[in-house]
């Protein structure tokens, strides 16, 4: 496999709506991204993954597209996008577009036609089914709560929608529909896109028997992902799309693949031999904490890292990320948001980004933004929270408990305004707006961290510089990974090796001090650390709260 730009580069995900508002209408926009390109370049970023910018009624913040070929007026215009691509390219930054192919908005012209009658050309672009005597065609639940089906009164049939009611699922069995998608993707490649993040792609095949799930246990509906995740035809569809578009045009692709995939599963999507995608995002390292205490389950996390670091090596490529727009802020689950905010943020940065794979940073992660203090339902924006809240309300459930739980878990935590400085509205906009602004912005913001040479922001820059430096590039980008101290409950440690050169990383994931038996480490070979000195005694290395270090190792 030859080296590709996306193997050596660092990606930055921008959630447009809350990133930077250039025209002060209260909503982030494409011109806002253009204005921040120098900041992004300075961070060491090589490509930007832009959250969906297409025309959309914004039921799911743009993942519900009503026109694939245009830009949502909230974010700007096609001209703005052209300007963004050109300006970014001049800075050697590539642009990766979010491609939503599992569903459209119910306001998309295809669906408007499809629901009109049972005989029109677009009927079969979506998945329609008759109801049963009990109502829904079956007991399948949706990711956002409630049934995976919605009754449409015009033809008295149900359409499938595994996300919100306003996001009908496309029928990938229909070849015309697939060809229309291919044309659309080709159009965006001609427009200048360098790559695609392919949304929810593991769901495009369904269990066509539509038989009830056996997991229901008496409930009317149940979320049984085995009915629409990672089913065999997904690979047939992807191979065809790749042959006609992705591989043919040489663009980069990163797919979203949930559902505890084994390394074998990942390789079937994105192995060098697979002819489907280049890389995928998996999710299992996102859930390594206790749901009550929120304590990190480091042993579980190590198993996940090992699975992909070793299982994909030489056969495919890997991704490295802590956050995205669907996840809570990582410091709120794996780090510390108070006394050791800085130490834990730097530790998590080093521990992850010295591993093997392409790093992705989610906007705000690089300054250590953390969860928002949600208190009431009105604080939330996410359609999935409101859907589930209404269902629970009908059932008479404890809504306060739901809110408390969601305050920690909601993906809205990642969608608060980017904190640029300590002026009103965190420098995100000048105008009063509906965006959530985390009250911690007066302490945690870009401007303040640019001035502090020991900031989390500057630590990220340093880590990316080291990854790309002539001295360490081969080891950190192409080197093999070996986990050390596998059974240690508090410390993550590994070695990266390329030819006869190695780097060892040690990271304490907790506040409690830890000791590891590494007495033969040469402390003069320190590459980077989140403390100012090293604590070593005869038994080995002492790791203070959230301490992390990397050293060169000779001749191993
Ligand atoms: C993906 C997106 C998420 C969206 C869903 C439906 O998981 O990341 O934000 O809600 O797909 O498009």
Coordinates of C-alpha atoms and ligand atoms in Angstrom, one line a residue:
X1 CA 0.0 0.0 0.0
X2 CA 1.5 3.4 -1.0
X3 CA 1.5 6.3 1.4
X4 CA -1.4 8.7 1.1
X5 CA -1.9 12.2 2.3
X6 CA -4.5 11.2 4.8
X7 CA -2.1 8.8 6.5
X8 CA 0.4 11.5 7.4
X9 CA -2.1 14.3 7.9
X10 CA -4.1 15.5 10.9
X11 CA -7.9 16.1 10.5
X12 CA -10.0 18.8 12.2
X13 CA -13.8 18.4 12.4
X14 CA -15.8 21.6 12.2
X15 CA -19.4 21.8 13.4
X16 CA -20.4 24.7 11.2
X17 CA -23.3 25.9 13.2
X18 CA -21.4 26.6 16.3
X19 CA -17.8 27.3 15.0
X20 CA -17.6 30.9 14.1
X21 CA -20.2 33.4 13.1
X22 CA -18.7 35.9 10.5
X23 CA -21.9 37.9 9.8
X24 CA -23.2 38.1 13.3
X25 CA -26.6 36.5 12.6
X26 CA -26.0 34.1 15.5
X27 CA -25.1 31.1 13.4
X28 CA -21.7 29.8 12.5
X29 CA -21.0 29.9 8.7
X30 CA -18.6 29.1 5.9
X31 CA -17.0 32.6 5.9
X32 CA -16.4 32.0 9.6
X33 CA -14.3 29.0 8.7
X34 CA -12.4 31.0 6.1
X35 CA -11.6 33.6 8.7
X36 CA -10.2 30.9 11.0
X37 CA -8.1 29.0 8.5
X38 CA -4.8 30.5 9.8
X39 CA -5.7 29.3 13.3
X40 CA -6.4 25.9 11.9
X41 CA -3.1 25.8 9.9
X42 CA -1.2 27.0 12.9
X43 CA -2.6 24.1 14.9
X44 CA -1.0 21.7 12.5
X45 CA -4.1 20.6 10.5
X46 CA -3.9 19.1 7.1
X47 CA -7.6 18.6 6.3
X48 CA -10.9 19.8 7.5
X49 CA -14.0 17.6 7.9
X50 CA -17.0 19.9 7.5
X51 CA -20.3 18.9 9.1
X52 CA -23.2 18.9 6.6
X53 CA -23.7 22.3 4.9
X54 CA -26.3 21.3 2.3
X55 CA -29.8 22.8 2.2
X56 CA -31.8 21.3 5.1
X57 CA -34.7 22.1 7.4
X58 CA -32.2 21.4 10.2
X59 CA -34.3 18.8 12.0
X60 CA -31.1 17.0 12.8
X61 CA -28.8 19.9 12.2
X62 CA -28.2 19.3 8.5
X63 CA -28.0 15.5 8.5
X64 CA -31.5 15.8 7.0
X65 CA -30.7 17.1 3.5
X66 CA -33.4 18.6 1.2
X67 CA -31.0 19.6 -1.6
X68 CA -27.8 17.7 -2.2
X69 CA -26.6 20.3 -4.7
X70 CA -26.9 23.5 -2.7
X71 CA -25.6 25.2 0.5
X72 CA -27.9 25.9 3.4
X73 CA -28.5 29.7 3.4
X74 CA -27.8 29.7 7.1
X75 CA -24.2 28.8 6.3
X76 CA -23.6 30.7 3.1
X77 CA -23.6 29.9 -0.6
X78 CA -21.9 27.7 -3.2
X79 CA -19.6 30.7 -3.8
X80 CA -18.5 30.8 -0.2
X81 CA -17.8 27.1 -0.3
X82 CA -15.7 27.5 -3.5
X83 CA -13.8 30.3 -1.8
X84 CA -13.2 28.1 1.3
X85 CA -11.8 25.3 -0.8
X86 CA -9.6 27.6 -2.8
X87 CA -8.3 29.4 0.3
X88 CA -7.7 26.2 2.2
X89 CA -5.9 24.6 -0.8
X90 CA -3.6 27.6 -0.9
X91 CA -2.7 26.8 2.7
X92 CA -2.3 23.1 1.8
X93 CA -5.4 22.2 3.8
X94 CA -7.8 19.7 2.1
X95 CA -11.6 19.7 2.6
X96 CA -13.6 16.6 3.4
X97 CA -17.3 16.8 3.0
X98 CA -19.9 15.0 5.1
X99 CA -21.9 12.7 2.8
X100 CA -25.3 11.6 4.1
X101 CA -26.5 8.6 2.0
X102 CA -28.6 6.6 4.4
X103 CA -31.6 9.0 4.3
X104 CA -32.8 12.4 3.1
X105 CA -35.0 15.0 4.6
X106 CA -38.8 14.4 4.2
X107 CA -38.6 17.8 2.4
X108 CA -36.3 16.4 -0.3
X109 CA -38.0 16.5 -3.7
X110 CA -37.6 12.7 -4.1
X111 CA -39.5 12.1 -0.9
X112 CA -42.2 14.7 -1.7
X113 CA -42.8 12.7 -4.9
X114 CA -42.4 9.3 -3.2
X115 CA -45.2 9.9 -0.7
X116 CA -47.6 11.4 -3.3
X117 CA -48.8 8.0 -4.6
X118 CA -47.7 4.3 -4.9
X119 CA -46.9 4.4 -8.6
X120 CA -44.6 7.3 -9.1
X121 CA -41.0 7.0 -10.2
X122 CA -39.7 7.9 -6.7
X123 CA -41.9 5.7 -4.7
X124 CA -39.2 3.0 -4.5
X125 CA -36.4 5.4 -3.7
X126 CA -37.6 4.9 0.0
X127 CA -38.7 1.9 2.0
X128 CA -42.4 1.6 2.3
X129 CA -44.4 -1.1 4.0
X130 CA -48.0 -1.9 4.9
X131 CA -49.0 -1.7 8.6
X132 CA -50.1 -4.7 10.6
X133 CA -53.4 -5.1 12.6
X134 CA -51.4 -3.8 15.6
X135 CA -50.1 -0.7 13.7
X136 CA -46.4 -0.5 12.8
X137 CA -45.1 -3.0 10.2
X138 CA -42.9 -4.5 12.9
X139 CA -41.4 -3.8 16.3
X140 CA -38.1 -2.2 15.2
X141 CA -37.2 0.9 17.1
X142 CA -35.3 3.9 15.8
X143 CA -32.0 5.3 17.1
X144 CA -33.8 8.5 18.1
X145 CA -36.5 6.8 20.1
X146 CA -39.9 5.4 19.1
X147 CA -40.6 3.2 16.1
X148 CA -38.4 2.9 13.0
X149 CA -41.6 3.5 11.0
X150 CA -43.9 6.5 10.4
X151 CA -47.4 6.3 9.0
X152 CA -47.9 8.5 6.0
X153 CA -51.6 9.3 5.6
X154 CA -51.7 10.0 1.9
X155 CA -51.1 6.4 0.9
X156 CA -51.8 4.8 4.3
X157 CA -48.4 3.1 4.3
X158 CA -45.4 3.4 6.6
X159 CA -42.0 4.6 5.6
X160 CA -38.9 3.4 7.3
X161 CA -36.7 6.0 9.3
X162 CA -34.1 4.7 11.6
X163 CA -33.4 8.3 12.8
X164 CA -36.1 11.0 13.1
X165 CA -39.6 11.1 11.5
X166 CA -38.3 13.8 9.2
X167 CA -35.4 11.6 7.9
X168 CA -36.9 8.8 5.6
X169 CA -34.4 6.1 4.8
X170 CA -33.3 5.6 1.2
X171 CA -33.8 2.3 -0.5
X172 CA -30.4 1.1 -1.7
X173 CA -32.0 -1.8 -3.6
X174 CA -33.1 0.8 -6.2
X175 CA -30.4 1.2 -8.8
X176 CA -31.7 4.5 -10.2
X177 CA -31.5 6.0 -6.7
X178 CA -27.9 4.7 -6.3
X179 CA -26.9 6.2 -9.7
X180 CA -28.4 9.5 -8.7
X181 CA -26.3 9.5 -5.6
X182 CA -23.1 8.6 -7.6
X183 CA -23.8 11.6 -9.9
X184 CA -24.2 13.8 -7.0
X185 CA -20.9 12.7 -5.4
X186 CA -19.1 13.1 -8.7
X187 CA -20.5 16.6 -8.9
X188 CA -19.0 17.5 -5.5
X189 CA -15.6 16.0 -6.6
X190 CA -15.7 18.2 -9.6
X191 CA -16.5 21.1 -7.3
X192 CA -13.2 20.5 -5.5
X193 CA -13.9 18.2 -2.6
X194 CA -10.8 16.1 -1.6
X195 CA -12.7 13.5 0.4
X196 CA -15.8 12.4 2.2
X197 CA -16.9 11.4 5.7
X198 CA -19.6 8.8 4.8
X199 CA -22.4 9.1 7.4
X200 CA -24.2 6.1 8.9
X201 CA -23.0 3.9 6.1
X202 CA -23.2 0.6 7.9
X203 CA -27.0 0.9 7.9
X204 CA -27.7 1.0 4.2
X205 CA -28.8 -2.6 4.0
X206 CA -31.9 -3.9 5.9
X207 CA -33.1 -7.3 7.0
X208 CA -35.6 -7.5 4.1
X209 CA -37.7 -10.2 5.9
X210 CA -38.8 -7.3 8.1
X211 CA -39.5 -9.9 10.8
X212 CA -40.0 -8.7 14.4
X213 CA -37.0 -8.4 16.6
X214 CA -36.8 -11.0 19.3
X215 CA -35.2 -8.5 21.8
X216 CA -38.5 -6.7 22.5
X217 CA -39.3 -8.4 25.9
X218 CA -42.9 -7.2 25.8
X219 CA -42.1 -3.7 24.6
X220 CA -43.9 -2.4 21.5
X221 CA -40.6 -1.3 19.9
X222 CA -37.0 -2.1 20.5
X223 CA -33.8 -0.8 19.0
X224 CA -32.3 -3.9 17.4
X225 CA -29.3 -2.8 15.3
X226 CA -28.8 -6.2 13.9
X227 CA -31.8 -5.5 11.7
X228 CA -30.1 -2.7 9.9
X229 CA -26.4 -2.6 10.7
X230 CA -23.4 -4.2 9.0
X231 CA -25.6 -6.5 6.9
X232 CA -24.0 -8.3 3.9
X233 CA -25.3 -6.1 1.0
X234 CA -23.7 -3.0 2.6
X235 CA -20.4 -4.3 1.1
X236 CA -21.9 -5.0 -2.3
X237 CA -23.2 -1.4 -2.4
X238 CA -20.0 0.1 -1.2
X239 CA -17.8 -1.8 -3.7
X240 CA -20.1 -0.6 -6.5
X241 CA -20.0 3.0 -5.3
X242 CA -16.2 2.8 -4.9
X243 CA -15.7 1.4 -8.3
X244 CA -17.9 4.1 -9.8
X245 CA -16.9 7.0 -7.7
X246 CA -14.5 6.9 -4.7
X247 CA -11.6 4.8 -6.0
X248 CA -12.2 5.8 -9.5
X249 CA -11.8 9.4 -8.7
X250 CA -9.1 8.8 -6.1
X251 CA -10.8 10.7 -3.2
X252 CA -10.4 9.9 0.4
X253 CA -13.2 8.3 2.3
X254 CA -13.8 7.8 6.0
X255 CA -16.9 5.8 7.0
X256 CA -18.9 5.8 10.2
X257 CA -19.2 2.1 11.4
X258 CA -20.9 1.4 14.7
X259 CA -21.8 -1.9 16.4
X260 CA -18.7 -3.3 18.0
X261 CA -17.0 -4.3 14.7
X262 CA -14.1 -6.8 15.0
X263 CA -10.9 -5.9 13.2
X264 CA -12.0 -8.4 10.6
X265 CA -15.3 -6.4 10.1
X266 CA -13.3 -3.2 9.9
X267 CA -11.0 -4.7 7.2
X268 CA -14.0 -5.7 5.2
X269 CA -15.0 -2.0 5.0
X270 CA -11.6 -0.5 4.8
X271 CA -8.8 -3.0 4.3
X272 CA -6.3 -2.2 1.6
X273 CA -7.9 -5.1 -0.3
X274 CA -11.5 -4.2 0.3
X275 CA -12.1 -1.7 -2.5
X276 CA -14.7 0.1 -0.4
X277 CA -13.6 2.8 2.0
X278 CA -10.1 4.1 3.1
X279 CA -10.7 4.3 6.8
X280 CA -13.5 4.0 9.3
X281 CA -14.5 5.5 12.6
X282 CA -15.4 2.8 15.2
X283 CA -16.9 3.7 18.5
X284 CA -16.0 1.2 21.2
X285 CA -13.4 3.3 22.9
X286 CA -16.1 5.9 23.4
X287 CA -18.0 3.8 26.0
X288 CA -15.2 2.8 28.4
X289 CA -16.6 4.2 31.6
X290 CA -19.0 3.2 34.3
X291 CA -22.5 4.6 33.6
X292 CA -23.1 5.4 37.3
X293 CA -19.8 6.6 38.7
X294 CA -18.5 7.7 35.2
X295 CA -15.1 6.2 36.2
X296 CA -12.9 5.3 33.3
X297 CA -12.6 1.6 32.5
X298 CA -9.1 1.7 31.3
X299 CA -8.7 -2.1 31.0
X300 CA -11.7 -2.2 28.7
X301 CA -10.3 0.7 26.7
X302 CA -6.9 -0.9 26.3
X303 CA -8.6 -4.0 24.8
X304 CA -10.3 -1.9 22.2
X305 CA -7.2 0.0 21.3
X306 CA -5.2 -3.3 21.0
X307 CA -7.9 -4.8 18.8
X308 CA -7.5 -2.2 16.1
X309 CA -3.9 -1.2 16.6
X310 CA -2.7 -4.7 16.1
X311 CA -5.6 -6.2 14.0
X312 CA -5.5 -3.6 11.2
X313 CA -1.8 -3.0 11.0
X314 CA -0.3 -3.8 7.5
X315 CA -3.8 -4.7 6.3
X316 CA -5.6 -1.3 6.5
X317 CA -5.3 2.0 8.2
X318 CA -6.7 3.3 11.5
X319 CA -8.4 6.5 12.8
X320 CA -7.6 8.2 16.2
X321 CA -10.2 10.4 17.8
X322 CA -11.7 11.3 21.2
X323 CA -14.5 13.5 20.1
X324 CA -17.0 14.3 17.4
X325 CA -20.4 16.1 17.2
X326 CA -22.2 13.0 18.5
X327 CA -20.1 12.4 21.6
X328 CA -19.8 14.2 24.9
X329 CA -16.6 16.1 25.5
X330 CA -13.9 13.6 26.4
X331 CA -12.6 15.5 29.4
X332 CA -16.0 15.0 31.1
X333 CA -15.7 11.3 30.9
X334 CA -12.0 10.3 30.7
X335 CA -10.3 13.4 32.1
X336 CA -10.7 16.0 34.9
X337 CA -12.6 19.2 34.4
X338 CA -11.4 20.8 37.6
X339 CA -8.0 20.6 39.4
X340 CA -6.3 18.5 36.7
X341 CA -8.0 20.0 33.7
X342 CA -4.8 20.9 31.9
X343 CA -2.9 17.8 32.9
X344 CA -5.6 15.4 31.9
X345 CA -6.3 17.1 28.6
X346 CA -2.6 16.9 27.7
X347 CA -2.4 13.3 28.9
X348 CA -5.3 12.3 26.7
X349 CA -3.8 14.1 23.7
X350 CA -0.5 12.4 24.0
X351 CA -1.9 9.0 24.9
X352 CA -4.0 8.9 21.7
X353 CA -2.1 10.8 19.1
X354 CA 1.1 8.9 19.5
X355 CA -0.7 5.7 18.5
X356 CA -1.0 4.4 15.0
X357 CA -3.6 6.0 12.7
X358 CA -4.8 9.3 11.4
X359 CA -5.6 11.8 14.2
X360 CA -8.9 13.7 14.1
X361 CA -9.5 16.7 16.4
X362 CA -13.0 18.0 17.0
X363 CA -13.3 21.8 17.3
X364 CA -12.9 22.9 20.9
X365 CA -11.2 19.7 22.0
X366 CA -7.8 21.3 21.4
X367 CA -8.5 23.9 24.1
X368 CA -10.0 21.4 26.6
X369 CA -13.7 22.4 26.3
X370 CA -16.0 20.2 28.4
X371 CA -19.6 19.4 29.0
X372 CA -22.3 22.0 29.4
X373 CA -24.3 22.3 32.7
X374 CA -27.7 21.3 31.3
X375 CA -30.6 21.8 33.7
X376 CA -33.9 21.7 31.8
X377 CA -35.4 20.4 28.6
X378 CA -35.4 23.8 27.0
X379 CA -31.6 23.8 27.1
X380 CA -31.4 20.9 24.6
X381 CA -31.4 21.2 20.9
X382 CA -31.1 17.6 19.8
X383 CA -34.1 16.1 18.1
X384 CA -33.4 12.7 19.7
X385 CA -33.6 14.2 23.2
X386 CA -36.9 15.9 22.5
X387 CA -38.4 12.7 20.9
X388 CA -37.5 10.6 23.8
X389 CA -38.6 13.2 26.3
X390 CA -42.1 13.3 24.8
X391 CA -42.3 9.5 24.7
X392 CA -41.3 9.3 28.4
X393 CA -43.7 12.1 29.3
X394 CA -46.6 10.1 27.8
X395 CA -45.5 7.0 29.8
X396 CA -45.4 9.1 33.0
X397 CA -41.7 8.4 33.6
X398 CA -39.4 10.3 35.9
X399 CA -38.4 13.2 33.6
X400 CA -36.0 14.8 36.1
X401 CA -34.0 11.6 36.1
X402 CA -34.0 11.7 32.3
X403 CA -32.7 15.3 32.2
X404 CA -30.0 14.5 34.7
X405 CA -28.8 11.5 32.8
X406 CA -29.0 13.4 29.4
X407 CA -27.0 16.3 30.9
X408 CA -24.0 14.0 30.9
X409 CA -24.8 11.9 27.8
X410 CA -26.3 14.3 25.3
X411 CA -24.4 15.1 22.1
X412 CA -25.5 18.7 22.6
X413 CA -22.5 18.8 24.9
X414 CA -20.3 18.9 21.8
X415 CA -22.4 21.5 20.0
X416 CA -21.9 24.5 22.3
X417 CA -20.3 27.6 20.8
X418 CA -16.6 27.5 20.1
X419 CA -14.8 29.5 22.7
X420 CA -12.6 32.0 20.9
X421 CA -12.0 34.6 23.6
X422 CA -13.5 36.0 26.9
X423 CA -15.7 38.6 25.4
X424 CA -19.5 38.3 25.4
X425 CA -20.8 35.2 23.6
X426 CA -17.2 33.7 23.8
X427 CA -16.2 35.6 20.7
X428 CA -18.3 33.2 18.6
X429 CA -20.7 35.9 17.5
X430 CA -21.4 39.5 18.5
X431 CA -25.1 39.0 18.6
X432 CA -27.5 37.5 21.1
X433 CA -28.3 34.0 19.8
X434 CA -29.7 30.7 20.7
X435 CA -26.4 28.8 20.8
X436 CA -25.4 27.4 24.1
X437 CA -22.3 29.0 25.5
X438 CA -20.5 27.2 28.2
X439 CA -20.1 29.6 31.1
X440 CA -16.5 28.4 31.5
X441 CA -15.5 30.4 28.3
X442 CA -14.0 33.2 30.4
X443 CA -11.3 30.8 31.6
X444 CA -11.1 28.4 28.7
X445 CA -10.7 30.1 25.3
X446 CA -8.4 30.2 22.3
X447 CA -7.0 33.7 22.9
X448 CA -6.0 32.9 26.4
X449 CA -4.3 29.6 25.4
X450 CA -2.5 31.2 22.5
X451 CA -0.8 33.5 25.0
X452 CA 0.1 30.7 27.4
X453 CA 3.0 28.6 26.2
X454 CA 2.0 25.7 28.4
X455 CA -1.6 25.6 27.3
X456 CA -3.6 22.6 26.1
X457 CA -3.7 24.3 22.7
X458 CA 0.1 24.6 22.5
X459 CA 0.5 21.0 23.7
X460 CA -1.6 19.8 20.8
X461 CA 0.5 21.8 18.4
X462 CA 3.6 20.3 19.8
X463 CA 2.3 16.7 19.6
X464 CA 1.4 17.1 15.9
X465 CA 4.8 18.8 15.2
X466 CA 6.6 15.8 16.7
X467 CA 4.4 13.3 14.8
X468 CA 5.4 15.0 11.5
X469 CA 9.1 15.8 12.4
X470 CA 11.8 14.1 10.3
X471 CA 13.2 12.6 13.4
X472 CA 10.1 10.8 14.6
X473 CA 7.7 10.6 11.6
X474 CA 8.5 7.1 10.5
X475 CA 8.0 5.7 14.0
X476 CA 4.9 7.7 14.9
X477 CA 3.2 7.5 11.6
X478 CA 4.3 4.1 10.2
X479 CA 5.6 2.3 13.3
X480 CA 4.2 -0.9 14.7
X481 CA 2.3 -0.8 18.0
X482 CA 2.8 -3.0 21.0
X483 CA 0.8 -2.6 24.2
X484 CA 2.8 -2.9 27.5
X485 CA 1.6 -3.5 31.0
X486 CA -1.7 -4.8 29.7
X487 CA -3.1 -5.6 33.1
X488 CA -2.2 -2.3 34.7
X489 CA -5.5 -0.7 35.7
X490 CA -4.4 2.9 35.8
X491 CA -1.7 3.3 33.2
X492 CA -1.8 3.0 29.4
X493 CA 1.6 2.3 28.0
X494 CA 2.8 1.2 24.5
X495 CA 5.8 1.1 22.3
X496 CA 5.9 2.2 18.6
X497 CA 8.7 0.7 16.5
X498 CA 10.0 1.4 13.1
X499 CA 13.1 -0.6 12.0
X500 CA 15.3 -0.5 15.0
X501 CA 14.0 2.8 16.5
X502 CA 11.2 3.0 19.1
X503 CA 9.2 5.4 21.2
X504 CA 7.6 4.4 24.5
X505 CA 4.5 6.2 25.8
X506 CA 3.3 6.0 29.4
X507 CA 0.1 7.7 30.6
X508 CA -1.6 7.7 33.9
X509 CA -5.4 7.9 33.3
X510 CA -6.3 8.8 36.9
X511 CA -5.7 11.3 39.7
X512 CA -4.1 8.6 41.9
X513 CA -0.3 8.3 41.6
X514 CA 0.9 5.1 39.8
X515 CA 4.3 3.4 39.6
X516 CA 5.4 1.3 36.7
X517 CA 8.5 -0.9 36.6
X518 CA 10.5 0.8 33.9
X519 CA 13.8 1.3 35.6
X520 CA 15.9 1.2 32.4
X521 CA 14.3 4.3 30.8
X522 CA 16.9 6.9 30.0
X523 CA 15.3 10.1 31.2
X524 CA 17.6 12.1 28.9
X525 CA 15.7 10.6 26.0
X526 CA 12.4 12.4 27.0
X527 CA 10.5 13.6 23.9
X528 CA 7.5 15.2 25.5
X529 CA 5.7 15.3 28.9
X530 CA 2.8 17.1 30.5
X531 CA 4.8 17.8 33.7
X532 CA 8.0 19.9 34.0
X533 CA 10.2 17.2 35.5
X534 CA 10.4 13.4 35.8
X535 CA 9.9 11.4 39.0
X536 CA 12.0 8.2 38.9
X537 CA 13.2 6.0 41.8
X538 CA 14.7 2.5 42.0
X539 CA 11.3 0.8 41.5
X540 CA 10.6 2.6 38.3
X541 CA 8.7 5.6 37.0
X542 CA 6.3 7.4 39.3
X543 CA 3.4 8.9 37.4
X544 CA 1.7 11.8 39.2
X545 CA -2.0 12.6 38.5
X546 CA -2.7 12.3 34.8
X547 CA 1.0 12.4 34.0
X548 CA 2.0 11.3 30.5
X549 CA 5.4 11.1 28.9
X550 CA 7.1 9.7 25.8
X551 CA 10.7 8.6 25.5
X552 CA 13.0 7.4 22.8
X553 CA 14.1 3.8 23.3
X554 CA 17.3 2.5 21.7
X555 CA 17.9 -1.0 20.4
X556 CA 14.9 -2.9 21.4
Ligands
LIG1 C1 -24.6 10.0 12.0 C2 -24.3 11.5 12.4 C3 -25.3 12.0 13.4 C4 -26.7 11.9 12.7 C5 -27.0 10.5 12.2 C6 -28.1 10.6 11.2 O1 -24.5 9.2 13.1 O2 -23.0 11.5 12.9 O3 -25.1 13.3 13.8 O4 -27.7 12.3 13.6 O5 -25.9 10.0 11.5 O6 -27.7 11.2 10.0

